[in-house]
Amino acid sequence: MRRGYDEAQIERAHKKRTLVASLFIFLCIPLTILAGIVFFDDRKYMIISTLLLVYTMVPFFMVFEKRKPRAREIVLLAMMTALVICVHGLCSRLLGIKAGSAMIIVAGISLGPEAGFFIGALARFVMNFFDGQGPWTPWQMFCWGLMGFLAGLAFNKASVEKLKSRDFKVIMGPVLCIAFSELLAYVLFLLFPGADTTFFGWRLYLFGALGLLLGVILQRKRLPVDDVTLTVFTFFVIFVVYGGIMNVCALVTSAGIEGGNDLSLASLKLLYISGVPYDFAHAATAAVFNFVAGDKIIRKLERVKLKYGIYR
């Protein structure tokens, strides 16, 4: 029992929130970004960004459907959002490490998929007041939020108490899914290269995303929270999700600008090829950050939740 509700009630409410969040994330938000491109020519990006924040609040506030929110819960989310912003700004400027992306994954694991998406979208929106707002802002909000959401879905928070243990059999499931997808992509490139001259490009992202999605589905709520698992997951989700989506953003936001890219499949393929080094460095530095500090931050957050009786 928890706060007067049995476990069946809690589980039903959780599934309801996850379903609503999935609808907003995979349907409403992409359609809103598309509407901004088609009807506003990417010039009303602040309106689109605000709408995205509203969307993220709906599944998040469903947590308080049957009770009033407590100040300690709101403070924890605000603190985590501010921590993501500060760590990202400090590490990216001084060390060249994209620690904010790593912290979003940590937030999703500790606070749940809905809170992970909310923190990711809000942190990216605020961070861009320092890094620069633009048509790319809604895309970055969506990417950061999606990474937090996927992390919250994939990991088993019950394993936080065993952070030092490493179950390689569990992490091998998602890794093998991604490896098999990339191998399939390479075989298809050898058999049907088309106009492509290199394997390194859109196939890495597309087949990597399919493998990652399959791995998350197979291991939903079962990935252990240890340093190796966290590191591997961080690398692949940032490379595939953030890199894959932001390359499309680069094509769309630069189309029609003098010296920009043509809105064509050929231009998109070139962006994917040229984006591999940056996306690899982004994912690798974030993965290193989570290998060093990720499990420690998760442990601290779990202690805070236990001390103040915060449940999700």
Coordinates of C-alpha atoms in Angstrom, one line a residue:
M1 CA 0.0 0.0 0.0
R2 CA 1.1 3.6 -0.8
R3 CA -0.7 6.7 0.3
G4 CA -4.0 4.8 0.7
Y5 CA -3.9 3.2 -2.8
D6 CA -3.2 -0.4 -3.5
E7 CA -0.6 -1.6 -5.9
A8 CA -3.1 -2.4 -8.6
Q9 CA -4.4 1.2 -8.6
I10 CA -0.8 2.5 -8.8
E11 CA 0.0 0.3 -11.7
R12 CA -3.2 1.2 -13.6
A13 CA -2.4 4.9 -13.1
H14 CA 1.1 4.4 -14.2
K15 CA 0.1 2.7 -17.4
K16 CA -2.4 5.5 -18.1
R17 CA 0.2 8.2 -17.7
T18 CA 2.7 6.3 -19.9
L19 CA 0.0 5.9 -22.6
V20 CA -0.9 9.6 -22.5
A21 CA 2.7 10.6 -22.5
S22 CA 3.5 8.4 -25.5
L23 CA 0.6 9.9 -27.5
F24 CA 1.8 13.4 -26.8
I25 CA 5.5 12.5 -27.5
F26 CA 5.1 10.5 -30.7
L27 CA 2.0 12.2 -32.1
C28 CA 1.2 15.7 -30.8
I29 CA 4.7 17.0 -30.5
P30 CA 5.9 15.9 -34.0
L31 CA 2.7 17.3 -35.5
T32 CA 3.1 20.6 -33.7
I33 CA 6.7 20.9 -34.9
L34 CA 5.6 20.1 -38.5
A35 CA 2.8 22.7 -38.2
G36 CA 5.4 25.3 -37.2
I37 CA 7.5 24.4 -40.3
V38 CA 4.6 24.4 -42.7
F39 CA 2.4 27.3 -41.5
F40 CA 4.9 29.6 -39.7
D41 CA 8.0 28.9 -41.8
D42 CA 9.9 28.2 -38.6
R43 CA 9.6 31.8 -37.5
K44 CA 7.2 31.3 -34.6
Y45 CA 9.6 28.9 -32.8
M46 CA 8.9 30.4 -29.4
I47 CA 5.2 29.7 -29.7
I48 CA 6.0 26.1 -30.7
S49 CA 8.4 25.7 -27.8
T50 CA 5.8 27.0 -25.4
L51 CA 3.3 24.5 -26.8
L52 CA 5.8 21.7 -26.3
L53 CA 6.2 22.7 -22.7
V54 CA 2.4 22.6 -22.2
Y55 CA 2.3 19.1 -23.8
T56 CA 5.0 17.9 -21.4
M57 CA 3.0 19.1 -18.4
V58 CA -0.1 17.1 -19.1
P59 CA 1.2 13.6 -18.4
F60 CA 3.5 14.9 -15.7
F61 CA 0.6 16.5 -13.7
M62 CA -1.4 13.3 -14.1
V63 CA 0.9 12.0 -11.3
F64 CA -1.1 14.2 -9.0
E65 CA -4.5 13.1 -10.4
K66 CA -5.8 11.8 -7.1
R67 CA -3.8 14.1 -4.7
K68 CA -2.4 17.5 -4.4
P69 CA 1.3 18.1 -5.4
R70 CA 3.6 18.6 -2.5
A71 CA 6.2 21.3 -2.5
R72 CA 9.1 18.8 -2.0
E73 CA 8.2 17.1 -5.3
I74 CA 8.1 20.3 -7.2
V75 CA 11.3 21.5 -5.6
L76 CA 13.1 18.2 -6.6
L77 CA 12.1 18.7 -10.3
A78 CA 13.1 22.3 -10.3
M79 CA 16.4 21.4 -8.6
M80 CA 17.1 18.7 -11.2
T81 CA 16.2 21.0 -14.1
A82 CA 18.5 23.7 -12.7
L83 CA 21.3 21.1 -12.1
V84 CA 21.0 19.9 -15.7
I85 CA 21.4 23.4 -17.0
C86 CA 24.3 24.3 -14.8
V87 CA 26.2 21.1 -15.4
H88 CA 25.7 21.3 -19.1
G89 CA 26.7 24.9 -19.3
L90 CA 29.8 24.4 -17.2
C91 CA 31.0 21.1 -18.8
S92 CA 30.3 22.0 -22.4
R93 CA 32.2 25.4 -22.1
L94 CA 35.2 24.2 -20.0
L95 CA 35.6 20.6 -20.9
G96 CA 33.8 20.1 -24.2
I97 CA 31.6 17.4 -22.5
K98 CA 27.9 17.3 -23.3
A99 CA 27.0 16.5 -19.7
G100 CA 23.4 17.8 -20.0
S101 CA 22.4 15.0 -22.3
A102 CA 23.8 12.5 -19.8
M103 CA 22.0 14.2 -16.9
I104 CA 18.6 13.9 -18.7
I105 CA 19.0 10.1 -18.9
V106 CA 19.8 10.1 -15.2
A107 CA 16.7 12.2 -14.5
G108 CA 14.5 9.8 -16.5
I109 CA 15.8 6.8 -14.6
S110 CA 15.4 8.3 -11.2
L111 CA 12.2 10.3 -11.5
G112 CA 10.3 8.3 -14.2
P113 CA 9.6 8.7 -17.9
E114 CA 7.1 11.5 -17.6
A115 CA 9.3 13.6 -15.3
G116 CA 12.3 12.8 -17.5
F117 CA 10.6 14.2 -20.6
F118 CA 9.4 17.3 -18.7
I119 CA 12.9 18.0 -17.2
G120 CA 14.6 17.4 -20.6
A121 CA 12.3 19.7 -22.6
L122 CA 12.3 22.5 -19.9
A123 CA 16.0 22.3 -19.4
R124 CA 16.7 22.6 -23.1
F125 CA 14.3 25.5 -23.4
V126 CA 16.0 27.5 -20.6
M127 CA 19.5 26.5 -21.7
N128 CA 18.9 28.0 -25.1
F129 CA 18.5 31.4 -23.5
F130 CA 22.3 31.1 -23.0
D131 CA 23.2 29.1 -26.1
G132 CA 20.8 30.9 -28.4
Q133 CA 17.1 30.4 -29.3
G134 CA 16.1 29.6 -32.8
P135 CA 14.1 27.3 -35.0
W136 CA 16.1 24.4 -33.6
T137 CA 14.8 24.9 -30.1
P138 CA 11.6 22.8 -30.4
W139 CA 13.7 20.0 -32.0
Q140 CA 16.3 20.1 -29.2
M141 CA 13.5 20.1 -26.6
F142 CA 11.9 17.1 -28.2
C143 CA 15.2 15.2 -28.3
W144 CA 16.2 15.9 -24.7
G145 CA 12.8 15.0 -23.5
L146 CA 12.6 11.8 -25.6
M147 CA 15.9 10.6 -24.2
G148 CA 14.6 11.1 -20.6
F149 CA 11.4 9.3 -21.5
L150 CA 13.2 6.3 -23.0
A151 CA 15.5 6.0 -20.1
G152 CA 12.6 6.0 -17.7
L153 CA 10.9 3.2 -19.6
A154 CA 14.0 1.0 -20.1
F155 CA 15.6 0.9 -16.6
N156 CA 14.5 -1.0 -13.6
K157 CA 14.9 1.4 -10.6
A158 CA 14.6 -1.5 -8.2
S159 CA 18.2 -2.4 -9.1
V160 CA 19.5 1.0 -7.8
E161 CA 20.2 -0.8 -4.5
K162 CA 22.7 -3.0 -6.4
L163 CA 24.5 -0.4 -8.4
K164 CA 27.8 -2.1 -8.1
S165 CA 26.6 -5.3 -9.6
R166 CA 26.9 -5.9 -13.4
D167 CA 24.6 -8.2 -15.2
F168 CA 26.1 -8.5 -18.6
K169 CA 23.5 -11.0 -19.8
V170 CA 20.8 -8.3 -19.4
I171 CA 22.7 -5.5 -21.2
M172 CA 23.7 -7.9 -23.9
G173 CA 20.0 -8.0 -25.1
P174 CA 19.8 -4.4 -26.2
V175 CA 23.4 -4.4 -27.4
L176 CA 22.8 -7.5 -29.6
C177 CA 19.6 -5.9 -31.0
I178 CA 21.5 -2.8 -32.1
A179 CA 24.5 -4.8 -33.3
F180 CA 22.3 -7.1 -35.4
S181 CA 20.4 -4.1 -36.8
E182 CA 23.7 -2.4 -37.8
L183 CA 25.0 -5.7 -39.4
L184 CA 21.8 -6.0 -41.4
A185 CA 22.3 -2.4 -42.5
Y186 CA 25.8 -3.2 -43.7
V187 CA 24.7 -6.3 -45.6
L188 CA 21.9 -4.3 -47.3
F189 CA 24.5 -1.6 -48.2
L190 CA 26.7 -4.2 -49.8
L191 CA 23.8 -5.7 -51.7
F192 CA 21.9 -2.6 -52.6
P193 CA 24.2 0.5 -52.2
G194 CA 22.2 2.6 -54.6
A195 CA 23.9 6.0 -55.0
D196 CA 25.6 5.8 -51.6
T197 CA 29.4 5.6 -51.6
T198 CA 29.8 4.9 -47.9
F199 CA 28.0 2.9 -45.2
F200 CA 28.5 5.7 -42.6
G201 CA 25.4 7.8 -43.0
W202 CA 21.7 7.5 -42.7
R203 CA 21.8 3.7 -42.3
L204 CA 23.7 4.0 -39.0
Y205 CA 20.9 6.2 -37.5
L206 CA 17.9 4.4 -39.0
F207 CA 18.9 0.8 -38.3
G208 CA 20.4 1.9 -35.0
A209 CA 17.1 3.4 -34.0
L210 CA 15.2 0.3 -34.9
G211 CA 17.6 -1.8 -32.9
L212 CA 17.4 0.5 -29.9
L213 CA 13.6 0.5 -30.0
L214 CA 13.5 -3.3 -30.2
G215 CA 16.0 -3.5 -27.3
V216 CA 14.0 -1.1 -25.1
I217 CA 10.8 -3.1 -25.8
L218 CA 12.4 -6.4 -25.0
Q219 CA 14.1 -5.2 -21.8
R220 CA 11.4 -2.7 -20.7
K221 CA 11.8 -1.9 -17.0
R222 CA 14.5 -4.6 -16.7
L223 CA 17.8 -2.9 -17.5
P224 CA 19.9 -2.8 -14.3
V225 CA 21.3 0.5 -13.2
D226 CA 25.0 -0.1 -13.2
D227 CA 27.8 1.9 -14.7
V228 CA 28.4 -0.3 -17.7
T229 CA 24.7 -0.5 -18.7
L230 CA 24.2 3.2 -18.1
T231 CA 27.3 4.0 -20.3
V232 CA 26.2 1.8 -23.2
F233 CA 22.6 3.0 -23.1
T234 CA 23.7 6.7 -23.0
F235 CA 26.0 6.3 -26.0
F236 CA 23.5 4.6 -28.2
V237 CA 20.4 6.7 -27.3
I238 CA 22.3 10.0 -27.8
F239 CA 23.9 8.9 -31.1
V240 CA 20.7 7.4 -32.5
V241 CA 18.0 9.6 -31.1
Y242 CA 19.6 13.0 -30.7
G243 CA 21.9 12.7 -33.7
G244 CA 19.2 11.2 -36.0
I245 CA 16.6 13.8 -35.2
M246 CA 18.9 16.9 -35.2
N247 CA 20.3 16.0 -38.6
V248 CA 16.8 16.3 -40.0
C249 CA 16.4 19.6 -38.0
A250 CA 19.6 20.9 -39.7
L251 CA 18.1 20.2 -43.1
V252 CA 14.7 21.7 -42.4
T253 CA 15.9 24.8 -40.6
S254 CA 18.6 25.6 -43.3
A255 CA 16.3 25.0 -46.3
G256 CA 15.5 28.2 -48.1
I257 CA 18.4 30.1 -46.5
E258 CA 21.1 31.4 -48.8
G259 CA 23.9 29.0 -48.7
G260 CA 21.7 26.4 -46.9
N261 CA 20.8 22.9 -47.8
D262 CA 18.2 21.9 -50.4
L263 CA 15.2 20.2 -49.0
S264 CA 15.9 16.8 -50.6
L265 CA 16.8 13.3 -49.7
A266 CA 20.3 13.7 -51.2
S267 CA 21.0 16.7 -48.9
L268 CA 19.7 14.7 -45.9
K269 CA 22.1 11.8 -46.7
L270 CA 25.0 14.2 -46.9
L271 CA 24.1 15.7 -43.5
Y272 CA 24.0 12.2 -42.0
I273 CA 27.4 11.4 -43.3
S274 CA 28.9 14.7 -42.1
G275 CA 27.1 14.5 -38.8
V276 CA 28.7 11.1 -37.7
P277 CA 31.9 12.6 -36.2
Y278 CA 30.0 15.2 -34.1
D279 CA 27.3 12.8 -33.0
F280 CA 29.9 10.2 -32.1
A281 CA 31.8 12.8 -30.0
H282 CA 28.6 14.0 -28.3
A283 CA 27.5 10.5 -27.4
A284 CA 31.0 9.4 -26.3
T285 CA 31.6 12.3 -24.0
A286 CA 28.1 12.0 -22.4
A287 CA 28.7 8.2 -22.0
V288 CA 32.0 8.9 -20.2
F289 CA 30.3 11.3 -17.9
N290 CA 27.6 8.8 -16.9
F291 CA 30.3 6.1 -16.5
V292 CA 32.1 8.3 -14.0
A293 CA 29.2 10.1 -12.2
G294 CA 25.9 8.8 -13.5
D295 CA 25.3 6.0 -10.9
K296 CA 26.5 8.2 -8.1
I297 CA 23.9 10.9 -9.0
I298 CA 21.2 8.3 -9.3
R299 CA 22.1 7.0 -5.8
K300 CA 21.9 10.5 -4.3
L301 CA 18.5 11.1 -6.0
E302 CA 17.1 7.8 -4.6
R303 CA 18.2 8.8 -1.1
V304 CA 16.5 12.2 -1.5
K305 CA 13.3 10.4 -2.6
L306 CA 13.5 8.0 0.2
K307 CA 14.2 10.6 2.8
Y308 CA 11.2 12.8 1.8
G309 CA 8.8 10.1 0.8
I310 CA 8.6 11.0 -2.9
Y311 CA 7.1 8.2 -5.0
R312 CA 6.2 8.2 -8.8

